[in-house]
PDB file of C-alpha atoms in Angstrom:
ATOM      1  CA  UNK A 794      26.973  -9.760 -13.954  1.00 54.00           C
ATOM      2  CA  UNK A 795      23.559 -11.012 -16.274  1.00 59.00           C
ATOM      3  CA  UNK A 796      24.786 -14.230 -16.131  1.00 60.00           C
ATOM      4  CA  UNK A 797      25.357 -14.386 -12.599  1.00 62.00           C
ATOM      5  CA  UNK A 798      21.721 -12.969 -12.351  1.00 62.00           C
ATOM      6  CA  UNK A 799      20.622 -15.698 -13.975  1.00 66.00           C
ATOM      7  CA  UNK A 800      22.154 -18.694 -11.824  1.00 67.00           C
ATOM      8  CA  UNK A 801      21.004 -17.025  -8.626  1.00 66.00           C
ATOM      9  CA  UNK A 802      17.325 -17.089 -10.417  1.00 69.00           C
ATOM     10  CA  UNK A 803      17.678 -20.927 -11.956  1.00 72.00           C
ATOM     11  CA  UNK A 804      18.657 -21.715  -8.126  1.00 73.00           C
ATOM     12  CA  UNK A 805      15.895 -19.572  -6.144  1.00 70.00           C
ATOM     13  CA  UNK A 806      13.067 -21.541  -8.953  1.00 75.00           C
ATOM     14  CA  UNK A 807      14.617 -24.865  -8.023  1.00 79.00           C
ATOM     15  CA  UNK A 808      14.174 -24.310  -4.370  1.00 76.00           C
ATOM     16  CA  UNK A 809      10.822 -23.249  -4.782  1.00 77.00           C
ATOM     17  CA  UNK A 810       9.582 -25.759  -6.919  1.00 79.00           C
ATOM     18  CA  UNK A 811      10.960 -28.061  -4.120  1.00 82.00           C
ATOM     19  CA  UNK A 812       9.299 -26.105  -1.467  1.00 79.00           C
ATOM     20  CA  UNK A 813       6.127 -26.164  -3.027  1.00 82.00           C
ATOM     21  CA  UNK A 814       4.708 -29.661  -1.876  1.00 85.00           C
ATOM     22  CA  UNK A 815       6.957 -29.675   1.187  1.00 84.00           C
ATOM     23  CA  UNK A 816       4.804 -26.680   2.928  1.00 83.00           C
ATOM     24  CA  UNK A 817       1.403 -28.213   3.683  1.00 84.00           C
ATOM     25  CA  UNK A 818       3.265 -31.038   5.531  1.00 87.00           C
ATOM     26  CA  UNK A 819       5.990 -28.253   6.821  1.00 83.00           C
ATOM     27  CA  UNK A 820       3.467 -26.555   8.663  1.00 82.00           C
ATOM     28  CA  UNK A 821       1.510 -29.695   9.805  1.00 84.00           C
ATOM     29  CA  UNK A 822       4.657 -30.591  11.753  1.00 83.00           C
ATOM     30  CA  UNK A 823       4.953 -27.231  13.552  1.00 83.00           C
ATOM     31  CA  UNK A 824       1.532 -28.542  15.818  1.00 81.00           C
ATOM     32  CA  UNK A 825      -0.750 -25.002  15.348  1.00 81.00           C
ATOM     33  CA  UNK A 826      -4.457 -24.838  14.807  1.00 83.00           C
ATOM     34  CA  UNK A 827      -5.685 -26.034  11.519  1.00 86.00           C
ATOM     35  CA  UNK A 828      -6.825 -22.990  10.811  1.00 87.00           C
ATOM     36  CA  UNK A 829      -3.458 -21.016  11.368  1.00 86.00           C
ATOM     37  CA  UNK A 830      -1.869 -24.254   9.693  1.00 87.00           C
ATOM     38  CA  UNK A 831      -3.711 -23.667   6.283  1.00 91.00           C
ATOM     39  CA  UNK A 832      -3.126 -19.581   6.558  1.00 90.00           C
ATOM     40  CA  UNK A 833       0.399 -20.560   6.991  1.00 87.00           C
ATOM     41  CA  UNK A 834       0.355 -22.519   3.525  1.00 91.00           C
ATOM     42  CA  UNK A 835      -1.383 -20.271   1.513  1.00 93.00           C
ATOM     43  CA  UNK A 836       0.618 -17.212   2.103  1.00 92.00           C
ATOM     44  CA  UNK A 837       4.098 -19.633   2.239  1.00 90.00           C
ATOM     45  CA  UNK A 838       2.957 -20.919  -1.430  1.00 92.00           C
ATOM     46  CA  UNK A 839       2.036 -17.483  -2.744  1.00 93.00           C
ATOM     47  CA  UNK A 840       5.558 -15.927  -1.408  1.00 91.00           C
ATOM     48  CA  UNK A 841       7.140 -18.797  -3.043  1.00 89.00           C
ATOM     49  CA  UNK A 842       6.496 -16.806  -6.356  1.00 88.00           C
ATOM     50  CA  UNK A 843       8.309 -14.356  -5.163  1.00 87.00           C
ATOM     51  CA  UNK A 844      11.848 -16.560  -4.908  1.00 83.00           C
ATOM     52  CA  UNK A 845      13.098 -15.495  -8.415  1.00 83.00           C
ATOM     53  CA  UNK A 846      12.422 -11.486  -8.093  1.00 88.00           C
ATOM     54  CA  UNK A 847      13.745 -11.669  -4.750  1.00 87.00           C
ATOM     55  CA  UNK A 848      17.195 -13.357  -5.420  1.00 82.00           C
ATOM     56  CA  UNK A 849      17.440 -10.342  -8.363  1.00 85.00           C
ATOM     57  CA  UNK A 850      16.538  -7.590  -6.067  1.00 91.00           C
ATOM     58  CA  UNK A 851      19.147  -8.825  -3.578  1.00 86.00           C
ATOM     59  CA  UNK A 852      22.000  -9.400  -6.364  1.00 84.00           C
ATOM     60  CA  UNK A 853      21.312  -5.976  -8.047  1.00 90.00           C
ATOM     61  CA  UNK A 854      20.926  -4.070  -4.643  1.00 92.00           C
ATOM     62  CA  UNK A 855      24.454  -5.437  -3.726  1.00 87.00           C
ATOM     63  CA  UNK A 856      25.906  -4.222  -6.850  1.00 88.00           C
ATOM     64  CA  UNK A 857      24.760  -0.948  -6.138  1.00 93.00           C
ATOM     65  CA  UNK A 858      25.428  -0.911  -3.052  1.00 93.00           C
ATOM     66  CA  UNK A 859      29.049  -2.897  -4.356  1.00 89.00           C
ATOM     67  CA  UNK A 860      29.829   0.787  -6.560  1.00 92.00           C
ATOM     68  CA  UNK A 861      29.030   2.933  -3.772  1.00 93.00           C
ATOM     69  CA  UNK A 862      25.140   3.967  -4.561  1.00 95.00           C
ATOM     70  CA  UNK A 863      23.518   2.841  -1.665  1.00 95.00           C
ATOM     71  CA  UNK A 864      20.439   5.181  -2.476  1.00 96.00           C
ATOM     72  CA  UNK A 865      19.226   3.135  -5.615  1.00 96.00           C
ATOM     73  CA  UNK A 866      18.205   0.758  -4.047  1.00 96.00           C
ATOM     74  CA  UNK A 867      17.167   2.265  -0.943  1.00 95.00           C
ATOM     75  CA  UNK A 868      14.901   4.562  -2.827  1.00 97.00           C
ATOM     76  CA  UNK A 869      13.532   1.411  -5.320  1.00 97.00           C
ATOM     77  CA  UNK A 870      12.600  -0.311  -1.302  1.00 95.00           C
ATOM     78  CA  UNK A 871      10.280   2.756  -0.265  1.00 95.00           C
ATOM     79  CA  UNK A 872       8.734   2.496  -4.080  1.00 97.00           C
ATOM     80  CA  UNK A 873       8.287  -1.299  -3.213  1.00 96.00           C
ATOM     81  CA  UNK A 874       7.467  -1.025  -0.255  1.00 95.00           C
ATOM     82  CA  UNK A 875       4.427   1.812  -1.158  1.00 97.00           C
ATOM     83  CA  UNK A 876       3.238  -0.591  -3.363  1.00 97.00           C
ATOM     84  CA  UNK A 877       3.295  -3.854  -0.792  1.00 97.00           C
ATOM     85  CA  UNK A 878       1.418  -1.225   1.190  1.00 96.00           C
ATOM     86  CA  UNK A 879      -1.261  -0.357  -1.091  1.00 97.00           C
ATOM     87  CA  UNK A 880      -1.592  -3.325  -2.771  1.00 97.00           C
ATOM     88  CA  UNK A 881      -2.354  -4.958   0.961  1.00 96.00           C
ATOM     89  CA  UNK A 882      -4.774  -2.554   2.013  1.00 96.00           C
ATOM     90  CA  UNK A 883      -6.800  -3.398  -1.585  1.00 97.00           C
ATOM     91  CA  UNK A 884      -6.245  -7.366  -1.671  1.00 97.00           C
ATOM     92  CA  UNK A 885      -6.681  -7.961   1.841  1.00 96.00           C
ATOM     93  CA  UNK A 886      -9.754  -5.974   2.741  1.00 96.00           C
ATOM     94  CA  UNK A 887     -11.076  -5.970  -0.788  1.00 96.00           C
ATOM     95  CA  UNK A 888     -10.953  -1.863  -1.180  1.00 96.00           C
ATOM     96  CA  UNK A 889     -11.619  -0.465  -4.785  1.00 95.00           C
ATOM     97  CA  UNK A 890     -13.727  -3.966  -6.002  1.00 94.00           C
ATOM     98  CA  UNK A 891     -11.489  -6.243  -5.090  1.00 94.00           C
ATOM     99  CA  UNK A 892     -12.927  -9.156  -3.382  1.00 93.00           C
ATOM    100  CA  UNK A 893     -11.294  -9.887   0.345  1.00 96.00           C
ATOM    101  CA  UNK A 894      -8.579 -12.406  -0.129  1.00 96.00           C
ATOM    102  CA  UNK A 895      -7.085 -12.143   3.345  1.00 95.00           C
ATOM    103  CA  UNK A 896      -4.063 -13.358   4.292  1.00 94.00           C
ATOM    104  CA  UNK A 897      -3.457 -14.610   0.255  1.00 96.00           C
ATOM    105  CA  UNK A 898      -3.813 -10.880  -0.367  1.00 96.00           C
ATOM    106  CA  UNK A 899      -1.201  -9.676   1.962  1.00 95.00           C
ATOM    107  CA  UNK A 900       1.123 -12.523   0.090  1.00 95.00           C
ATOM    108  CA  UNK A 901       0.065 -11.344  -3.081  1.00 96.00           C
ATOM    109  CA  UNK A 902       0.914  -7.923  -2.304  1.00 96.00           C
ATOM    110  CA  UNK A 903       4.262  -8.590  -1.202  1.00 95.00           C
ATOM    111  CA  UNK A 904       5.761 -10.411  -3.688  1.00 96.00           C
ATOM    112  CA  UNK A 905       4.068  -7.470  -6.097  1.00 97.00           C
ATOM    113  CA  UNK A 906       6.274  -4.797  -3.954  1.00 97.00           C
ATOM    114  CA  UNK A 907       8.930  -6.874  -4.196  1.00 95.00           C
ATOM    115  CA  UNK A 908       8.695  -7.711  -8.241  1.00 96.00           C
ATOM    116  CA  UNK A 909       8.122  -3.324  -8.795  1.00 97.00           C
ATOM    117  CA  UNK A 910      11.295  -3.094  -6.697  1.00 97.00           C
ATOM    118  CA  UNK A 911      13.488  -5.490  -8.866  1.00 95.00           C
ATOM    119  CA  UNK A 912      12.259  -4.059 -11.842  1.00 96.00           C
ATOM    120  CA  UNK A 913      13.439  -0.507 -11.092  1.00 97.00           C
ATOM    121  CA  UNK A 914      16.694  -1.927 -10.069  1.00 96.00           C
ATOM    122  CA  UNK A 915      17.198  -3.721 -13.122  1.00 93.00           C
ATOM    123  CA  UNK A 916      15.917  -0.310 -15.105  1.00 94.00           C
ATOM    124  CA  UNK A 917      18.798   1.439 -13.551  1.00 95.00           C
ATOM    125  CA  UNK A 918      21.414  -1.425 -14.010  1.00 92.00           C
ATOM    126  CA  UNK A 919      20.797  -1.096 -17.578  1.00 89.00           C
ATOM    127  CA  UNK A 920      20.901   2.738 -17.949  1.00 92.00           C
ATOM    128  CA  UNK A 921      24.043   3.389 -20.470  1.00 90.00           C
ATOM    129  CA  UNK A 922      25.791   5.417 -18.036  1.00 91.00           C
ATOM    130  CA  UNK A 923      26.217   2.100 -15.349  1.00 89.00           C
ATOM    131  CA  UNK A 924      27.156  -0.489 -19.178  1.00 85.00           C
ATOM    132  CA  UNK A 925      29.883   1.850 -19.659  1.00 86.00           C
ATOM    133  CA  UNK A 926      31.736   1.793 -16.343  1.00 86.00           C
ATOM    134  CA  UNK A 927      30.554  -1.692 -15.932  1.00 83.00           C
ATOM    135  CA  UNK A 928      29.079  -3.430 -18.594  1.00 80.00           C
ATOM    136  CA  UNK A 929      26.019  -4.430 -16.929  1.00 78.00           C
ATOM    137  CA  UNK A 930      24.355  -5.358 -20.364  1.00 76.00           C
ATOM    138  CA  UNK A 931      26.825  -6.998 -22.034  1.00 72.00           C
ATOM    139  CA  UNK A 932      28.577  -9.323 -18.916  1.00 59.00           C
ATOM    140  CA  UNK A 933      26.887 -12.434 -19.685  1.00 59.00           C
ATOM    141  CA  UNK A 934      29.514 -14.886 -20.143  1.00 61.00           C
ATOM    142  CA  UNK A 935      29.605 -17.317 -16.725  1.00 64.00           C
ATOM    143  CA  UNK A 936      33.453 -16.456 -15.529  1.00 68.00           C
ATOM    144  CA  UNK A 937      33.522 -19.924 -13.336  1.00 73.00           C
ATOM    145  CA  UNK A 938      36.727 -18.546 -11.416  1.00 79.00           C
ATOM    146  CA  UNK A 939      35.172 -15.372 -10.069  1.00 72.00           C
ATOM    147  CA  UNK A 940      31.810 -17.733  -9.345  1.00 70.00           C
ATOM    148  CA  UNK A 941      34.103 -20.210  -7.804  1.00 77.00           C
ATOM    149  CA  UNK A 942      35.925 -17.414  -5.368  1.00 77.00           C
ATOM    150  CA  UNK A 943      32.347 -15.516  -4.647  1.00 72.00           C
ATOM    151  CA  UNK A 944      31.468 -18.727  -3.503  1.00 74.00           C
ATOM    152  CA  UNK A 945      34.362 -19.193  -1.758  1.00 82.00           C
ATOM    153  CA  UNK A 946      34.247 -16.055   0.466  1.00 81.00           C
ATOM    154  CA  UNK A 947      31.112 -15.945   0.686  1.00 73.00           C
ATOM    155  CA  UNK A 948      29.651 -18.812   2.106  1.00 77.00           C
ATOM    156  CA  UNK A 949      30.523 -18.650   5.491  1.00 83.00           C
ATOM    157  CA  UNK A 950      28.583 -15.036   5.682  1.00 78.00           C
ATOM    158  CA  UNK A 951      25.675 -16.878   3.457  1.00 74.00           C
ATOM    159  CA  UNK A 952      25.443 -19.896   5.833  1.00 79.00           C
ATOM    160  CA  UNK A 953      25.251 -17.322   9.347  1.00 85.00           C
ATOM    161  CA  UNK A 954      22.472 -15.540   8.197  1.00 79.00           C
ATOM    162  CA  UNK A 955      20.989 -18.579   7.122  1.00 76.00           C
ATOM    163  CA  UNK A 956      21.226 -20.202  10.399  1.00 83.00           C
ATOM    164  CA  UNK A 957      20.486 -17.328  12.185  1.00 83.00           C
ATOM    165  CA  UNK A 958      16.756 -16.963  10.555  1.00 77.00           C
ATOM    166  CA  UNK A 959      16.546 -20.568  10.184  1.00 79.00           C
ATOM    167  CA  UNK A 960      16.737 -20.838  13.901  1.00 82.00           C
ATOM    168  CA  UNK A 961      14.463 -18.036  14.751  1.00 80.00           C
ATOM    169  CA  UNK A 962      12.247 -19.720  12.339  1.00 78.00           C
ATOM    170  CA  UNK A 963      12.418 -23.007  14.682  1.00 78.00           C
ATOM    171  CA  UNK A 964      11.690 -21.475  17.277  1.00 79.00           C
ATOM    172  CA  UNK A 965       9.063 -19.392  16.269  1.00 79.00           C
ATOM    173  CA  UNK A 966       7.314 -22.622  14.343  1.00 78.00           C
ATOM    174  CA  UNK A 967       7.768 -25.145  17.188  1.00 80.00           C
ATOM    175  CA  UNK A 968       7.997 -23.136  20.055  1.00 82.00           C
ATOM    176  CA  UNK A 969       5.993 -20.360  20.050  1.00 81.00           C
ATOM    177  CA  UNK A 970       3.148 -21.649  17.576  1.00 77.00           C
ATOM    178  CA  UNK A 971       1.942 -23.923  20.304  1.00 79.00           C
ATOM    179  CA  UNK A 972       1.847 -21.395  23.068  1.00 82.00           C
ATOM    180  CA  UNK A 973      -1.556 -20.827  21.381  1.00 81.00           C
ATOM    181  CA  UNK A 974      -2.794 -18.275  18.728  1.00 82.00           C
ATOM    182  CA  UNK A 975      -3.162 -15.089  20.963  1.00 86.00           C
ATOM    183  CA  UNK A 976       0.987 -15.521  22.266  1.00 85.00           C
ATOM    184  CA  UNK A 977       1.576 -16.875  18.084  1.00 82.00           C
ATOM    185  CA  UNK A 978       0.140 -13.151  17.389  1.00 84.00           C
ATOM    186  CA  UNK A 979       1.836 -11.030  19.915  1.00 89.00           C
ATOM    187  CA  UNK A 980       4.896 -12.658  19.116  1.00 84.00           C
ATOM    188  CA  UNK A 981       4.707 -11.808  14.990  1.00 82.00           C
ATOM    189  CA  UNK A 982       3.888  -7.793  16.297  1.00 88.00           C
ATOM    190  CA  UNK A 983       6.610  -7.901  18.362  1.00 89.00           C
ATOM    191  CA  UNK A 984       8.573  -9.607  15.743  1.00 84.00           C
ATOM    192  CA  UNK A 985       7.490  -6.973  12.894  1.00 82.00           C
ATOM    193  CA  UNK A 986       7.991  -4.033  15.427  1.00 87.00           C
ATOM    194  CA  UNK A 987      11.602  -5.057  16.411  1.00 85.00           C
ATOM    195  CA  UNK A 988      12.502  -5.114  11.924  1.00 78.00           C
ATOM    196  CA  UNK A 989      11.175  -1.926  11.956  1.00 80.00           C
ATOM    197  CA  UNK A 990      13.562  -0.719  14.671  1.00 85.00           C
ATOM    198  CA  UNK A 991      16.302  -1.907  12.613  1.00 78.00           C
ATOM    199  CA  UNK A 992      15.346   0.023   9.817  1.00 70.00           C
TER     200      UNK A 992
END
């Protein structure tokens, strides 16, 4: 289970380090206003940091919700996501002596919530009572054959969600980004307002 941990992390740092340079010219392509195009890098770079936390969060949350405890992690989100909260109000309007960082602040704050998540995930993924069912501090040996069938299976699911945000992501970019800033805007509120629905 560690181990697996681990190659999800070594993976999500390699495709950030790779995604690092490729952003400013990324979001050149995409045709908005210089000024949206540089907000767009900044907060892209900053979320970038949160690659490795994320791909832990997402691997622990699975276990639990792989074991039947869906409310770990569900309960470890509204901690997160209390934090992301806070933590924008303060970096973004520069509350509590903080100077205004603006959209950098509402990255910042983000990948924060989303770092205070993992960690409380991992806290319970160690607690003796989950190592003894499942030894989640002592599976650290790389099994290749269960990597190799998790792969296996799971790709196909992996590479639908991938294209299906990858698309939206298109279109939101290269479409709707050149509509002009005021349509860019309604269409991330709408955006935001349909996730929430989900939830």
């Amino acid at each position: 289970a560690l181990a697996a941990l681990v190659l999800m992390t070594v993976a999500r740092a390699v495709l950030a380090v790779v995604l690092w340079p490729l952003s400013g010219p990324m979001f050149a392509l995409m045709g908005h206003t210089p000024e949206i195009t540089a907000h767009e890098t900044v907060y892209f770079r900053i979320r970038l940091l949160g690659f490795v936390p994320f791909a832990w969060m997402v691997a622990l949350t699975a276990f639990f919700q792989a074991i039947g405890r869906p409310g770990i992690p569900a309960w470890a989100g509204v901690v997160g996501n209390v934090v992301n909260a806070f933590l924008a109000w303060v970096l973004i309007f520069g509350k509590l002596g903080f100077p205004a960082w603006g959209v950098a602040g509402a990255a910042l704050g983000m990948v924060i919530g989303i770092a205070v998540q993992t960690v409380l995930l991992f806290a319970v993924f160690v607690l003796p009572v989950f190592d003894v069912h499942y030894r989640t501090r002592r599976a650290c040996a790389l099994d290749m054959t269960k990597l190799g069938d998790l792969l296996r299976i799971g790709w196909p699911a992996g590479l639908s969600n991938f294209m299906d945000l990858f698309n939206w992501a298109l279109f939101t970019g290269f479409v709707v980004g050149r509509l002009g800033e005021t349509a860019f805007a309604a269409h991330q509120v709408a955006m935001n307002f349909m996730h929430l629905s989900f939830m």
